Short mmCIF file of C-alpha atoms in Angstrom, two decimals:
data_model
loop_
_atom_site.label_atom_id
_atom_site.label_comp_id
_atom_site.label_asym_id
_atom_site.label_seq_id
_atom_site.Cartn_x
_atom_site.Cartn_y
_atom_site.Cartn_z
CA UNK A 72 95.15 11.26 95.89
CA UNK A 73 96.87 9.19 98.68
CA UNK A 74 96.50 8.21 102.45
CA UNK A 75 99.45 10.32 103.19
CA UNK A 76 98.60 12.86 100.74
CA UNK A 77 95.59 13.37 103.11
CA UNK A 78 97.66 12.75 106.68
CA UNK A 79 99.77 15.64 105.58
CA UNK A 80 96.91 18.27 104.85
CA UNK A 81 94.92 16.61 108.13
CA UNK A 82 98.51 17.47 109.90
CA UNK A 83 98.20 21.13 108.58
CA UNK A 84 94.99 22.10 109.41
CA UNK A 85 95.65 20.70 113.39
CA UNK A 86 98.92 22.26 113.62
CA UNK A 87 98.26 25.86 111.66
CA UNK A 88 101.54 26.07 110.49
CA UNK A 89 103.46 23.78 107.50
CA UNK A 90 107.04 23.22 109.42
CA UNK A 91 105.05 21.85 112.45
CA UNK A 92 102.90 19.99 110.26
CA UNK A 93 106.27 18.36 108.55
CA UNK A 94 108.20 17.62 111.60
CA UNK A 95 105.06 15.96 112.82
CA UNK A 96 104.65 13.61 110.26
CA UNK A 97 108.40 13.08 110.15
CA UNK A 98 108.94 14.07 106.30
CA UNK A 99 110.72 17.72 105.58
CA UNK A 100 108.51 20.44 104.89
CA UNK A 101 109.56 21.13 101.09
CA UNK A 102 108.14 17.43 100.74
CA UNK A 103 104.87 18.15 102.50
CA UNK A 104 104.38 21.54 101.07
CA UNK A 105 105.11 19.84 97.63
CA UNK A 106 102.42 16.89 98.87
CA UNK A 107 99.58 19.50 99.05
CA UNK A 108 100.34 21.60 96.39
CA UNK A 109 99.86 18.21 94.11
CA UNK A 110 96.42 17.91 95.83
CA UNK A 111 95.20 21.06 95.25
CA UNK A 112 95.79 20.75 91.71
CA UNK A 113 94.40 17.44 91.41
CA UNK A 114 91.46 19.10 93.13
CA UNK A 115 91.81 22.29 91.44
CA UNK A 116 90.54 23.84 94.96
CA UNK A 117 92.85 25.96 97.27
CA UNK A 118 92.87 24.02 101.20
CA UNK A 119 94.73 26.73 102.94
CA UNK A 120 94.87 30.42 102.92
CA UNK A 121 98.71 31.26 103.51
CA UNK A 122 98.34 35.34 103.31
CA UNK A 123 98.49 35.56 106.84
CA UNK A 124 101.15 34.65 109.53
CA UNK A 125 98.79 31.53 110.76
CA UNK A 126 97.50 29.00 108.08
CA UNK A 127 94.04 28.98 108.02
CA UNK A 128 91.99 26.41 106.03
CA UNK A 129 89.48 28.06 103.29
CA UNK A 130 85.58 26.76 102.91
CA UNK A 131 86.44 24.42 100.81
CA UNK A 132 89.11 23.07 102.63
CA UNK A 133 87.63 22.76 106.19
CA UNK A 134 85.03 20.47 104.64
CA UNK A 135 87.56 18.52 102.73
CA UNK A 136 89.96 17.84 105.39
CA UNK A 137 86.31 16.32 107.45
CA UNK A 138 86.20 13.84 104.91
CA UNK A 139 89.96 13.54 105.15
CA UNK A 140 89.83 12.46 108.64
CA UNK A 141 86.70 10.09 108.13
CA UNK A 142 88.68 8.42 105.41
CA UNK A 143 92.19 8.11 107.69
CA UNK A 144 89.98 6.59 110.59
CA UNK A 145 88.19 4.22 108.18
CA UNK A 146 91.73 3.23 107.01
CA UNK A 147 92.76 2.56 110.77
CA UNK A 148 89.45 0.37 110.90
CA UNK A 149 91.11 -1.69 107.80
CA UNK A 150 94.28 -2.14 109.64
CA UNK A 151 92.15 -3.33 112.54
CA UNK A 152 90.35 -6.01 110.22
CA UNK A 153 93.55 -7.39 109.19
CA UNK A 154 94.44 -7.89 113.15
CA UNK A 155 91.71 -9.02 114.54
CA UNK A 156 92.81 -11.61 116.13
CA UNK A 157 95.65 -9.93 117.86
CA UNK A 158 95.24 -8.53 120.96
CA UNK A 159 93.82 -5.31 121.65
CA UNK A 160 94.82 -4.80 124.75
CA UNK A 161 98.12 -3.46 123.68
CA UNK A 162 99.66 -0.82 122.60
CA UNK A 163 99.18 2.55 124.49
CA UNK A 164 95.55 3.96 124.92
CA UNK A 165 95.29 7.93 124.74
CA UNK A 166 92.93 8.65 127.49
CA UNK A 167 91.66 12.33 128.32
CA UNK A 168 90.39 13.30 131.53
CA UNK A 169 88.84 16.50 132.94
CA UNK A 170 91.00 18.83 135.86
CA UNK A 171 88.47 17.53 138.46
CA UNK A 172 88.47 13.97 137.81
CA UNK A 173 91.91 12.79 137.03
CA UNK A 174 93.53 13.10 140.43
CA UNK A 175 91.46 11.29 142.12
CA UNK A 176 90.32 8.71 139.30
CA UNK A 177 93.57 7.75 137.79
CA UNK A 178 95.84 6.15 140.64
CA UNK A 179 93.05 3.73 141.13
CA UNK A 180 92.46 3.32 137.50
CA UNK A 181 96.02 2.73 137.00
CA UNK A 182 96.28 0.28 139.44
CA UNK A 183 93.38 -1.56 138.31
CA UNK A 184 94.74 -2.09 134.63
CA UNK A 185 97.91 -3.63 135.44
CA UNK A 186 95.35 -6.68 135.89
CA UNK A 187 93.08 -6.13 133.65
CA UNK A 188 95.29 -4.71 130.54
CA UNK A 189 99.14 -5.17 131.80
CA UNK A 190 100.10 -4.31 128.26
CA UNK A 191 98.16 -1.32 127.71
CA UNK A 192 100.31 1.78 128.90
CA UNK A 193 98.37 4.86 129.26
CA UNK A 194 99.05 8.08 127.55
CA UNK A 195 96.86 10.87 129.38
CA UNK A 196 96.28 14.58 129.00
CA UNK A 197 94.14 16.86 131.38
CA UNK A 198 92.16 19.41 130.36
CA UNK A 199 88.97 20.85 130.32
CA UNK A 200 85.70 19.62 128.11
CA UNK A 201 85.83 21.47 125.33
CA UNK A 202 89.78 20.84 124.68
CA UNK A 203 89.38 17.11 125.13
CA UNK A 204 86.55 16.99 123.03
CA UNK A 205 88.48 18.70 119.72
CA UNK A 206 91.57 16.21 120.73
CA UNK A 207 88.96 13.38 120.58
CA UNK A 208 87.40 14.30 117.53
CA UNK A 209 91.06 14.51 115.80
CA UNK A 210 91.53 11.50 116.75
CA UNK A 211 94.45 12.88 119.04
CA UNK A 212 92.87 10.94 121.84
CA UNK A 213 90.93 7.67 122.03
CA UNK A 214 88.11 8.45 124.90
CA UNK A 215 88.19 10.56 127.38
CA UNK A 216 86.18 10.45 130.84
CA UNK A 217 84.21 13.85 130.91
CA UNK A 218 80.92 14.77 133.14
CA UNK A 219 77.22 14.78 131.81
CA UNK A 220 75.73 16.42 129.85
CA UNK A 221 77.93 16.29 126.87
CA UNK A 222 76.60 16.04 123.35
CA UNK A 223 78.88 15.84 119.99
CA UNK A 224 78.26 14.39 116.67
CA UNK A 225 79.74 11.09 115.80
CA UNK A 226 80.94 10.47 119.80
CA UNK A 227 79.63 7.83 122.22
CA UNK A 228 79.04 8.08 125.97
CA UNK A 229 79.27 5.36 128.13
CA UNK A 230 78.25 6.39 132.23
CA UNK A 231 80.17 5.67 134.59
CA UNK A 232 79.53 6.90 137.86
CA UNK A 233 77.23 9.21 140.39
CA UNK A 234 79.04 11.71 142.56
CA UNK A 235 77.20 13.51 145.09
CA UNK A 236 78.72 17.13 145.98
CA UNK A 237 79.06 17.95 149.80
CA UNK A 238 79.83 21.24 151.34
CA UNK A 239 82.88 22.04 153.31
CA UNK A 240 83.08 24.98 155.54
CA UNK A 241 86.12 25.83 157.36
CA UNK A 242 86.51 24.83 161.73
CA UNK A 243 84.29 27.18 163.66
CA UNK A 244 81.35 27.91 161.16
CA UNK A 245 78.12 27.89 162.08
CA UNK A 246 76.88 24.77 159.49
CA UNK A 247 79.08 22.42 161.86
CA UNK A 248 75.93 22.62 163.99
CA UNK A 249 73.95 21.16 161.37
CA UNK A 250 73.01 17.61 159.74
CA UNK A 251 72.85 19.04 156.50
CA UNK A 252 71.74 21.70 154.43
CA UNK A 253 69.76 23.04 151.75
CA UNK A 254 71.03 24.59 148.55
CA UNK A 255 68.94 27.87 149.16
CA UNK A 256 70.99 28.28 152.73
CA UNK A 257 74.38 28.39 150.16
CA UNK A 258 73.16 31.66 148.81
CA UNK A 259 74.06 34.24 151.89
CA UNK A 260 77.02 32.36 152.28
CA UNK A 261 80.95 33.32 150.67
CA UNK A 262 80.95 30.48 148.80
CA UNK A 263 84.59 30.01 147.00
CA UNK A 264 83.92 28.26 143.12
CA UNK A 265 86.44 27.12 140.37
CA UNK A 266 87.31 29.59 137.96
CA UNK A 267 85.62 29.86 134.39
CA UNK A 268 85.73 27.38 132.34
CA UNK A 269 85.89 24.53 134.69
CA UNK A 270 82.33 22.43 134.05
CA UNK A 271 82.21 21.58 137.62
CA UNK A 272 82.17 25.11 138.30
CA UNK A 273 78.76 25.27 135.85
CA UNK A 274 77.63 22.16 137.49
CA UNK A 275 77.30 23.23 140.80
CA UNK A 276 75.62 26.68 140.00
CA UNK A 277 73.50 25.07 137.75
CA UNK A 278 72.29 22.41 141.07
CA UNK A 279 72.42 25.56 143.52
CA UNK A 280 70.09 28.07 141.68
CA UNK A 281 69.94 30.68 144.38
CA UNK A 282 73.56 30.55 144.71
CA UNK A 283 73.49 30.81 140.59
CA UNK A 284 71.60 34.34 141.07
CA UNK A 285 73.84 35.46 143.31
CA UNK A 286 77.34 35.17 141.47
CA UNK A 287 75.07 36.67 138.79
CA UNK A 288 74.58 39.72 141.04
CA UNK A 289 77.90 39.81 142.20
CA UNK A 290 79.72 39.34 138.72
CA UNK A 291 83.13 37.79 138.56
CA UNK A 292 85.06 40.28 139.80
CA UNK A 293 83.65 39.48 142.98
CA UNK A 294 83.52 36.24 143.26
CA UNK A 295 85.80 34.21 145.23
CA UNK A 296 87.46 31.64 142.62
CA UNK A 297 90.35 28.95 142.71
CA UNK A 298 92.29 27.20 140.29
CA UNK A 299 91.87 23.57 141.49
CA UNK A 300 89.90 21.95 144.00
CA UNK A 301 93.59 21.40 145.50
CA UNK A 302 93.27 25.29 145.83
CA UNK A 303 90.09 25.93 146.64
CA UNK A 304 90.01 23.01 149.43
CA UNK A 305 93.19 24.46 151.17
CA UNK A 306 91.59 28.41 150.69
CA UNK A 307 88.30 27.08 152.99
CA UNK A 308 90.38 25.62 155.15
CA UNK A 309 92.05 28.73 155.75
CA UNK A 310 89.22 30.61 156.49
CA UNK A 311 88.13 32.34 153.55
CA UNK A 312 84.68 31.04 152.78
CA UNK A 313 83.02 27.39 151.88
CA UNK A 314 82.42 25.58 149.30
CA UNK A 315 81.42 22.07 147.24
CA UNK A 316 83.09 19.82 146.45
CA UNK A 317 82.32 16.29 144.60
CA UNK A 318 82.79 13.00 147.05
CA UNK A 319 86.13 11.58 145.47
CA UNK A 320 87.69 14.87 146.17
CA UNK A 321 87.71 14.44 149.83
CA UNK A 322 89.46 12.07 152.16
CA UNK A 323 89.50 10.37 155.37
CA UNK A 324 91.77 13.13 157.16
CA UNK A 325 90.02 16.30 155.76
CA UNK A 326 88.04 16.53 158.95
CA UNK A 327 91.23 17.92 160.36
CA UNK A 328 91.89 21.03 158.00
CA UNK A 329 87.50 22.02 157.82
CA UNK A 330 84.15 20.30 158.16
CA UNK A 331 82.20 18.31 155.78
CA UNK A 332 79.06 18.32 155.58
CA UNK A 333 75.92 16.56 153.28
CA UNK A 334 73.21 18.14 151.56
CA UNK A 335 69.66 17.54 152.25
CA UNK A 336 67.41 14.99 150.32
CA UNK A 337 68.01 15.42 146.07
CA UNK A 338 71.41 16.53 147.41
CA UNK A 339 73.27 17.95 144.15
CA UNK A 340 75.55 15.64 142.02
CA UNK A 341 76.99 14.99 138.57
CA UNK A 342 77.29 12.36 135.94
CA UNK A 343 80.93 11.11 135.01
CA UNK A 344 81.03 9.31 131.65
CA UNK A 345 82.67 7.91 128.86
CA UNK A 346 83.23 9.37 125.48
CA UNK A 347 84.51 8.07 122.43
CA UNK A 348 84.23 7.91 118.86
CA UNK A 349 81.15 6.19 117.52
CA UNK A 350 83.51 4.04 114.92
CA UNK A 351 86.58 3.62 117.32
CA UNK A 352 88.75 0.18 116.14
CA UNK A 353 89.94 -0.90 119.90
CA UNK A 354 86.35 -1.86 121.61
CA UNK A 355 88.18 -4.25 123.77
CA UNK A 356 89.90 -1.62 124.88
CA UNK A 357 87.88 0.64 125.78
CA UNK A 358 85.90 -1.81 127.75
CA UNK A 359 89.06 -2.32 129.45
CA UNK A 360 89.37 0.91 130.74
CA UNK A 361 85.74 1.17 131.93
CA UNK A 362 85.69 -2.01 133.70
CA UNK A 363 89.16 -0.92 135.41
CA UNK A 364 87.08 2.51 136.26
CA UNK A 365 83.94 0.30 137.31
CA UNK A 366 86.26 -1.60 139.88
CA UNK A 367 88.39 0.90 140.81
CA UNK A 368 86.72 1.47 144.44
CA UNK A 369 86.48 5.42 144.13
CA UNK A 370 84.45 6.17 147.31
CA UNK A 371 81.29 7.77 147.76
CA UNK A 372 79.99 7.50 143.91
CA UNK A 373 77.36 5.02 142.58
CA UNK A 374 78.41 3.07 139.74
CA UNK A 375 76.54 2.29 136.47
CA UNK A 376 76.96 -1.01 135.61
CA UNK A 377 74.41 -1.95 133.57
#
């Protein structure tokens, strides 16, 4: 059994297919499917099922190729030992951010590196939770910035930041007469929410119960939805209905396409964080990154410092 012996099947199992597998860890697939084949015997266990179209790992193999990736990152954390002393700060970091964050965090965090980490190019990806999180566990990615609450086995979370949510309501409407409002007034109002799947979507139901009940009622179908706050932003300012929004996705000039305005006291607001994995070999690094995200003057949040 050998390191690359177990990169190879690790390579299978993420891409579902051999030739992808083989191109991806730059060796022809007769040589990888030869690789694995030796493995199985050594192991006298099949990995893979390869009846169907799609290669799908057996029992037995999806609990192997756990230990397979436990053993790879431990052998990272050796090559890290032996380096030690060189700096961590480069190299490329693989950072992950969620749709409704990156936009607004990453010019700022970008900017903010070039002091910090000038030799630490970013590689990002945008996504939601759930698709970050698998890339992170893979070891695909080396943290990615998600919202609260967020639980997984074996991954750290560092917080980052408050954001309070504010509603916007297009010129004309009748909350422009008001200092603020309550969550419960939300809930006779068309109130335009990401589509499915987006947490900040599940975030702001979750704050706005009444509101909650009544998407319930209405069911998706009827339910005004957008794609991106980009969307949704521009759709309020047409007219269509209002909405909420988190603090970093609004600007100085948005008073001239609709109206912003607060909630009352305990207004509604989420939790941005930090993930990573609990035995990641570039700590340096990731402080990096939050201290660029700590000083990277994103307006209207709170920062955690502590």
């Amino acid at each position: 059994m050998t390191l690359t012996e177990l990169r190879y099947i690790v390579a299978v199992a993420q891409e579902r297919h051999f030739g992808r597998a083989a191109q991806r860890c730059f060796v022809s697939q007769p040589t990888l499917s030869i690789a694995i084949k030796k493995l199985e015997e050594e192991l006298s266990v099949s990995l893979f099922d390869r009846s169907s179209n799609e290669v799908i790992t057996t029992e037995a193999g999806t609990r192997i190729i756990a230990q397979a990736r436990r053993v790879l990152e431990e052998a990272d954390r050796i090559k890290h030992l032996a380096t030690e002393e060189q700096n961590e700060l480069e190299g490329a970091f693989k950072l992950g951010l969620i749709f409704t964050v990156a936009p607004y965090l990453l010019p700022k965090l970008i900017f903010a590196l070039r002091t910090n980490a000038p030799k630490m190019p970013l590689m990002l990806e945008e996504n939601y939770t759930h698709v970050l999180t698998e890339s992170l566990k893979r070891g695909d990615l080396d943290a990615i910035v998600i919202a609260e609450p967020f639980h997984e086995p074996g991954v750290v979370t560092t917080p980052l930041y408050d954001e309070p949510f504010f509603v916007i309501v297009p010129k004309g409407h009748p909350f422009e007469e008001l200092d603020s409002v309550t969550t419960s007034q939300l809930a006779e109002e068309q109130v335009l929410l990401l589509t499915e799947g987006n947490c900040l979507r599940d975030q702001v139901l979750e704050s706005c119960s009444e509101l909650a009940a009544r998407q319930k009622i209405l069911g998706l179908t009827n339910t005004l939805q957008g794609s991106s706050i980009n969307t949704v932003r521009h759709m309020v300012a047409s007219g269509l209905g209002i909405s909420i929004l988190p603090a970093t996705a609004l600007t100085e000039n948005d008073h001239m396409l609709f109206s912003i305005i607060p909630f009352t006291d305990n207004a509604p607001h989420r939790r941005i964080a930090l993930a990573y994995r609990r035995n990641f070999v570039r700590p340096k690094a990731l402080n990096a990154i939050r201290q660029a995200i700590l000083s990277s003057q994103l307006a209207g949040v709170s920062f955690i410092k502590e």
